[in-house]
Amino acid sequence: MARVNPTAILLSSALLLATGCSQADEEKSVSTAPAVPTNATSNPETERPAVIEAIEAQGFEVLGEFDAPSGLRGFAGVAGQQPVAVYATNDGEHAVVGTLINAKGEDIGAEALQRLVAGPMSARTWALLEASEWIADGKADAPRVIYTFSDPNCPFCNKFWSAARPWVDSGKVQLRHIMVGVIRPDSANKVATIMTASSPSEALRRNETSFSSGGIKPAASVPANVRATLDANQRLMVQLGFQGTPGILFRDDNGTVQRRAGMPAPDDLATVLGPR
């Protein structure tokens, strides 16, 4: 069986996740989405190289094959929610993971990753987000929609809420808060207060504006329907590659879903929220 050097393929780095309520420290343009059905490959009847099978055993999911130069076979897939190109040698015994550049400086696999991985993954992710239970923050007809996994006790969620006010108040952005209760024991109870209010949007606003003094009063108990929503939201958060809050997802100019784990850096806000 082919041997693969784990440090060479760098799959472990694609599996790293942000943890807890945190400041963003990941790369600014990382696509994310759950796995999608495998696309038809350019050589559907060709046996998959042994080295690709070895990499799959380490967590790489092949979604399609594409043409590659110099006798290489290109495979587009996902590892740890990140689109990845893998180039197998003609003998099927070796592979290189990452970017293959031609003499013009062009990324050989960029178009294939967009077509076979990023596009389908983004469409599926956005559909999952739209189908989730969220609390609107901003005008319904805002041209830009941003989903954020939010905990009422998360200080970085509060910082993101505050930083987004110019975009939200001007009608350019609608934040859709997918509420979770992961920071403190009373987080779920605060979510219960917010979600059972006559206006959850207004209750969420009260929590954020009074955050420094303790936020909204937690409910005495968490109703079964709220608990079910919290459980579903937390499963979705983990499925989409987040282990903490805020977990922010938006679509870039190409329609590709991008993510930020934690509060975006000041110079990144315009990328996330769009032009002011």
Short mmCIF file of C-alpha atoms in Angstrom, two decimals:
data_model
loop_
_atom_site.label_atom_id
_atom_site.label_comp_id
_atom_site.label_asym_id
_atom_site.label_seq_id
_atom_site.Cartn_x
_atom_site.Cartn_y
_atom_site.Cartn_z
CA MET A 1 0.00 0.00 0.00
CA ALA A 2 1.19 3.53 -0.76
CA ARG A 3 2.75 5.44 2.10
CA VAL A 4 1.73 9.01 2.72
CA ASN A 5 3.63 11.56 4.77
CA PRO A 6 1.05 13.27 7.00
CA THR A 7 3.16 16.40 7.33
CA ALA A 8 3.39 16.67 3.55
CA ILE A 9 -0.34 16.54 2.94
CA LEU A 10 -1.16 19.05 5.67
CA LEU A 11 -4.62 17.65 6.27
CA SER A 12 -4.37 18.22 10.00
CA SER A 13 -4.24 21.99 9.53
CA ALA A 14 -7.51 21.88 7.62
CA LEU A 15 -9.16 20.15 10.56
CA LEU A 16 -8.26 22.80 13.14
CA LEU A 17 -11.30 24.57 14.59
CA ALA A 18 -11.68 27.69 16.69
CA THR A 19 -12.78 26.92 20.23
CA GLY A 20 -14.95 28.88 22.63
CA CYS A 21 -16.06 32.49 22.55
CA SER A 22 -13.12 33.99 20.72
CA GLN A 23 -11.43 36.63 18.65
CA ALA A 24 -11.00 35.60 15.01
CA ASP A 25 -7.53 34.31 14.18
CA GLU A 26 -8.05 32.24 11.07
CA GLU A 27 -7.41 33.12 7.44
CA LYS A 28 -9.76 35.73 6.03
CA SER A 29 -11.13 33.76 3.09
CA VAL A 30 -11.90 30.22 4.03
CA SER A 31 -14.88 28.59 2.41
CA THR A 32 -16.99 26.35 4.57
CA ALA A 33 -19.91 23.99 4.16
CA PRO A 34 -20.99 20.46 4.90
CA ALA A 35 -20.11 17.67 2.54
CA VAL A 36 -22.13 17.37 -0.65
CA PRO A 37 -22.71 14.38 -2.94
CA THR A 38 -19.71 13.47 -5.06
CA ASN A 39 -19.71 15.05 -8.51
CA ALA A 40 -19.15 13.04 -11.64
CA THR A 41 -15.45 12.78 -12.39
CA SER A 42 -13.74 13.35 -15.69
CA ASN A 43 -12.60 9.69 -15.67
CA PRO A 44 -15.46 7.90 -13.89
CA GLU A 45 -14.28 4.40 -14.84
CA THR A 46 -10.65 4.90 -13.84
CA GLU A 47 -9.54 3.19 -10.67
CA ARG A 48 -8.74 5.61 -7.88
CA PRO A 49 -5.00 5.73 -7.09
CA ALA A 50 -3.81 4.03 -3.91
CA VAL A 51 -2.37 7.28 -2.59
CA ILE A 52 -5.77 8.97 -2.87
CA GLU A 53 -7.37 6.12 -0.92
CA ALA A 54 -4.70 6.58 1.73
CA ILE A 55 -5.43 10.29 1.98
CA GLU A 56 -9.17 9.60 2.17
CA ALA A 57 -8.49 7.44 5.22
CA GLN A 58 -7.02 10.56 6.86
CA GLY A 59 -10.18 12.60 6.34
CA PHE A 60 -10.00 13.91 2.77
CA GLU A 61 -13.33 13.53 0.93
CA VAL A 62 -13.07 13.39 -2.87
CA LEU A 63 -15.87 15.26 -4.64
CA GLY A 64 -14.57 15.13 -8.19
CA GLU A 65 -11.63 14.59 -10.55
CA PHE A 66 -10.31 17.20 -12.98
CA ASP A 67 -7.70 17.44 -15.72
CA ALA A 68 -4.14 18.12 -14.61
CA PRO A 69 -0.90 18.52 -16.59
CA SER A 70 2.31 16.48 -16.81
CA GLY A 71 0.70 13.10 -16.24
CA LEU A 72 -0.83 14.13 -12.91
CA ARG A 73 -4.42 13.39 -11.91
CA GLY A 74 -6.24 16.17 -10.10
CA PHE A 75 -8.76 15.46 -7.35
CA ALA A 76 -10.99 18.12 -5.80
CA GLY A 77 -12.34 17.53 -2.34
CA VAL A 78 -12.79 18.80 1.16
CA ALA A 79 -10.84 18.37 4.40
CA GLY A 80 -12.09 19.92 7.59
CA GLN A 81 -14.65 22.07 5.70
CA GLN A 82 -11.89 23.46 3.44
CA PRO A 83 -11.76 22.88 -0.34
CA VAL A 84 -8.50 21.12 -1.20
CA ALA A 85 -6.83 20.08 -4.47
CA VAL A 86 -4.73 16.90 -4.54
CA TYR A 87 -2.47 15.93 -7.44
CA ALA A 88 -1.59 12.23 -7.76
CA THR A 89 1.41 11.06 -9.76
CA ASN A 90 0.92 8.78 -12.74
CA ASP A 91 1.98 5.67 -10.80
CA GLY A 92 -0.58 6.40 -8.08
CA GLU A 93 2.04 6.12 -5.36
CA HIS A 94 2.59 9.77 -4.49
CA ALA A 95 0.51 12.92 -4.17
CA VAL A 96 0.93 16.62 -3.55
CA VAL A 97 -1.74 18.54 -1.66
CA GLY A 98 -2.26 22.23 -2.31
CA THR A 99 -1.73 24.71 -5.13
CA LEU A 100 -0.19 23.77 -8.48
CA ILE A 101 1.03 26.79 -10.45
CA ASN A 102 1.78 26.91 -14.19
CA ALA A 103 4.38 29.06 -15.93
CA LYS A 104 1.95 31.97 -16.08
CA GLY A 105 1.45 31.91 -12.32
CA GLU A 106 -2.06 30.54 -12.63
CA ASP A 107 -3.55 28.11 -10.11
CA ILE A 108 -4.30 24.95 -12.10
CA GLY A 109 -6.99 23.71 -9.70
CA ALA A 110 -8.77 26.98 -8.85
CA GLU A 111 -11.59 26.62 -11.38
CA ALA A 112 -12.12 22.95 -10.52
CA LEU A 113 -12.30 23.67 -6.79
CA GLN A 114 -14.88 26.38 -7.41
CA ARG A 115 -16.95 24.20 -9.74
CA LEU A 116 -16.70 20.83 -8.01
CA VAL A 117 -16.40 21.86 -4.36
CA ALA A 118 -16.89 25.49 -3.35
CA GLY A 119 -20.00 26.16 -5.43
CA PRO A 120 -22.03 23.09 -4.43
CA MET A 121 -20.85 23.29 -0.83
CA SER A 122 -21.83 26.95 -0.57
CA ALA A 123 -25.31 26.34 -1.98
CA ARG A 124 -25.94 23.54 0.47
CA THR A 125 -24.60 25.51 3.43
CA TRP A 126 -26.75 28.54 2.64
CA ALA A 127 -29.84 26.34 2.37
CA LEU A 128 -29.12 24.85 5.80
CA LEU A 129 -28.70 28.30 7.31
CA GLU A 130 -31.91 29.60 5.75
CA ALA A 131 -33.83 26.59 7.09
CA SER A 132 -32.52 27.04 10.64
CA GLU A 133 -34.35 29.01 13.34
CA TRP A 134 -32.82 32.46 13.61
CA ILE A 135 -33.60 35.91 15.02
CA ALA A 136 -33.56 38.79 12.57
CA ASP A 137 -31.51 41.89 13.33
CA GLY A 138 -32.03 44.50 10.63
CA LYS A 139 -34.34 45.13 7.69
CA ALA A 140 -35.81 42.15 5.87
CA ASP A 141 -34.93 43.67 2.49
CA ALA A 142 -31.29 44.38 3.37
CA PRO A 143 -29.11 43.51 0.36
CA ARG A 144 -26.58 41.59 2.48
CA VAL A 145 -27.45 38.76 4.87
CA ILE A 146 -25.02 37.47 7.47
CA TYR A 147 -25.64 34.48 9.72
CA THR A 148 -23.97 34.34 13.11
CA PHE A 149 -24.04 31.69 15.79
CA SER A 150 -24.56 33.78 18.93
CA ASP A 151 -24.60 33.14 22.67
CA PRO A 152 -26.23 35.82 24.87
CA ASN A 153 -23.26 35.62 27.26
CA CYS A 154 -20.53 35.82 24.61
CA PRO A 155 -18.54 39.09 24.82
CA PHE A 156 -17.23 38.75 21.26
CA CYS A 157 -20.78 38.22 19.96
CA ASN A 158 -21.64 41.49 21.67
CA LYS A 159 -18.61 43.19 20.11
CA PHE A 160 -19.67 41.97 16.67
CA TRP A 161 -23.25 43.15 17.28
CA SER A 162 -21.96 46.60 18.24
CA ALA A 163 -19.48 46.80 15.35
CA ALA A 164 -22.22 45.92 12.85
CA ARG A 165 -24.58 48.75 13.92
CA PRO A 166 -23.62 51.20 11.13
CA TRP A 167 -24.38 48.56 8.48
CA VAL A 168 -27.53 47.26 10.17
CA ASP A 169 -28.97 50.67 11.07
CA SER A 170 -28.45 51.95 7.52
CA GLY A 171 -30.39 49.02 6.10
CA LYS A 172 -27.42 47.50 4.28
CA VAL A 173 -27.11 44.34 6.39
CA GLN A 174 -29.44 41.97 8.16
CA LEU A 175 -27.80 39.82 10.80
CA ARG A 176 -29.52 36.51 11.44
CA HIS A 177 -28.63 35.23 14.88
CA ILE A 178 -28.71 31.46 15.28
CA MET A 179 -28.85 31.26 19.06
CA VAL A 180 -26.87 28.72 21.07
CA GLY A 181 -26.28 28.29 24.78
CA VAL A 182 -22.65 27.22 25.25
CA ILE A 183 -20.83 29.90 27.26
CA ARG A 184 -22.36 29.80 30.75
CA PRO A 185 -24.92 27.68 32.62
CA ASP A 186 -27.58 30.39 32.24
CA SER A 187 -26.98 30.97 28.50
CA ALA A 188 -29.83 28.64 27.55
CA ASN A 189 -32.13 30.42 30.02
CA LYS A 190 -31.29 33.79 28.47
CA VAL A 191 -31.99 32.37 25.03
CA ALA A 192 -35.34 31.17 26.40
CA THR A 193 -36.16 34.72 27.53
CA ILE A 194 -35.24 36.07 24.11
CA MET A 195 -37.00 33.44 22.01
CA THR A 196 -40.25 33.45 24.00
CA ALA A 197 -40.55 37.24 24.02
CA SER A 198 -43.31 38.89 22.00
CA SER A 199 -40.53 40.32 19.85
CA PRO A 200 -37.39 38.16 19.92
CA SER A 201 -35.55 40.78 17.86
CA GLU A 202 -36.25 43.46 20.44
CA ALA A 203 -35.34 41.11 23.30
CA LEU A 204 -32.04 40.34 21.60
CA ARG A 205 -31.39 44.08 21.23
CA ARG A 206 -32.06 44.60 24.95
CA ASN A 207 -29.58 41.86 25.81
CA GLU A 208 -26.86 43.41 23.66
CA THR A 209 -27.39 47.00 24.79
CA SER A 210 -27.35 45.95 28.47
CA PHE A 211 -24.58 43.36 28.05
CA SER A 212 -22.07 45.23 30.24
CA SER A 213 -24.52 45.18 33.15
CA GLY A 214 -25.41 41.50 32.84
CA GLY A 215 -27.73 41.41 29.85
CA ILE A 216 -31.28 40.17 29.75
CA LYS A 217 -32.75 38.33 32.75
CA PRO A 218 -32.58 34.55 32.27
CA ALA A 219 -35.83 32.58 32.29
CA ALA A 220 -36.51 30.36 35.29
CA SER A 221 -36.62 27.32 33.00
CA VAL A 222 -36.03 26.41 29.36
CA PRO A 223 -39.17 25.24 27.52
CA ALA A 224 -38.90 22.00 25.58
CA ASN A 225 -39.30 23.72 22.21
CA VAL A 226 -36.50 26.17 22.98
CA ARG A 227 -34.27 23.34 24.17
CA ALA A 228 -34.92 21.48 20.92
CA THR A 229 -34.00 24.60 18.92
CA LEU A 230 -30.81 25.08 20.93
CA ASP A 231 -29.82 21.46 20.37
CA ALA A 232 -30.47 21.74 16.62
CA ASN A 233 -28.55 25.01 16.39
CA GLN A 234 -25.55 23.60 18.24
CA ARG A 235 -25.49 20.55 15.98
CA LEU A 236 -25.54 22.84 12.94
CA MET A 237 -22.77 24.99 14.41
CA VAL A 238 -20.51 21.98 14.85
CA GLN A 239 -21.49 20.57 11.45
CA LEU A 240 -20.37 23.81 9.81
CA GLY A 241 -17.00 23.68 11.51
CA PHE A 242 -17.42 25.94 14.54
CA GLN A 243 -16.80 25.04 18.16
CA GLY A 244 -17.42 28.47 19.62
CA THR A 245 -19.13 31.80 19.16
CA PRO A 246 -19.48 33.94 17.24
CA GLY A 247 -19.43 31.77 14.15
CA ILE A 248 -20.07 34.08 11.20
CA LEU A 249 -21.04 33.10 7.65
CA PHE A 250 -21.59 35.34 4.64
CA ARG A 251 -21.44 35.16 0.85
CA ASP A 252 -18.67 36.91 -1.05
CA ASP A 253 -19.02 38.60 -4.44
CA ASN A 254 -18.81 35.20 -6.17
CA GLY A 255 -21.59 33.73 -4.03
CA THR A 256 -19.14 31.51 -2.16
CA VAL A 257 -19.85 31.13 1.54
CA GLN A 258 -17.04 32.46 3.68
CA ARG A 259 -16.69 32.14 7.43
CA ARG A 260 -15.10 33.83 10.39
CA ALA A 261 -14.58 32.02 13.69
CA GLY A 262 -14.64 34.75 16.30
CA MET A 263 -14.85 38.53 16.16
CA PRO A 264 -13.45 39.79 12.83
CA ALA A 265 -10.42 42.05 12.96
CA PRO A 266 -11.17 45.77 12.41
CA ASP A 267 -9.65 45.76 8.92
CA ASP A 268 -11.77 42.73 8.03
CA LEU A 269 -15.16 44.19 8.94
CA ALA A 270 -15.69 45.71 5.48
CA THR A 271 -15.04 42.30 3.92
CA VAL A 272 -17.58 40.63 6.18
CA LEU A 273 -20.22 43.37 6.31
CA GLY A 274 -19.70 44.95 2.89
CA PRO A 275 -19.32 48.63 1.95
CA ARG A 276 -20.60 51.13 4.50
#
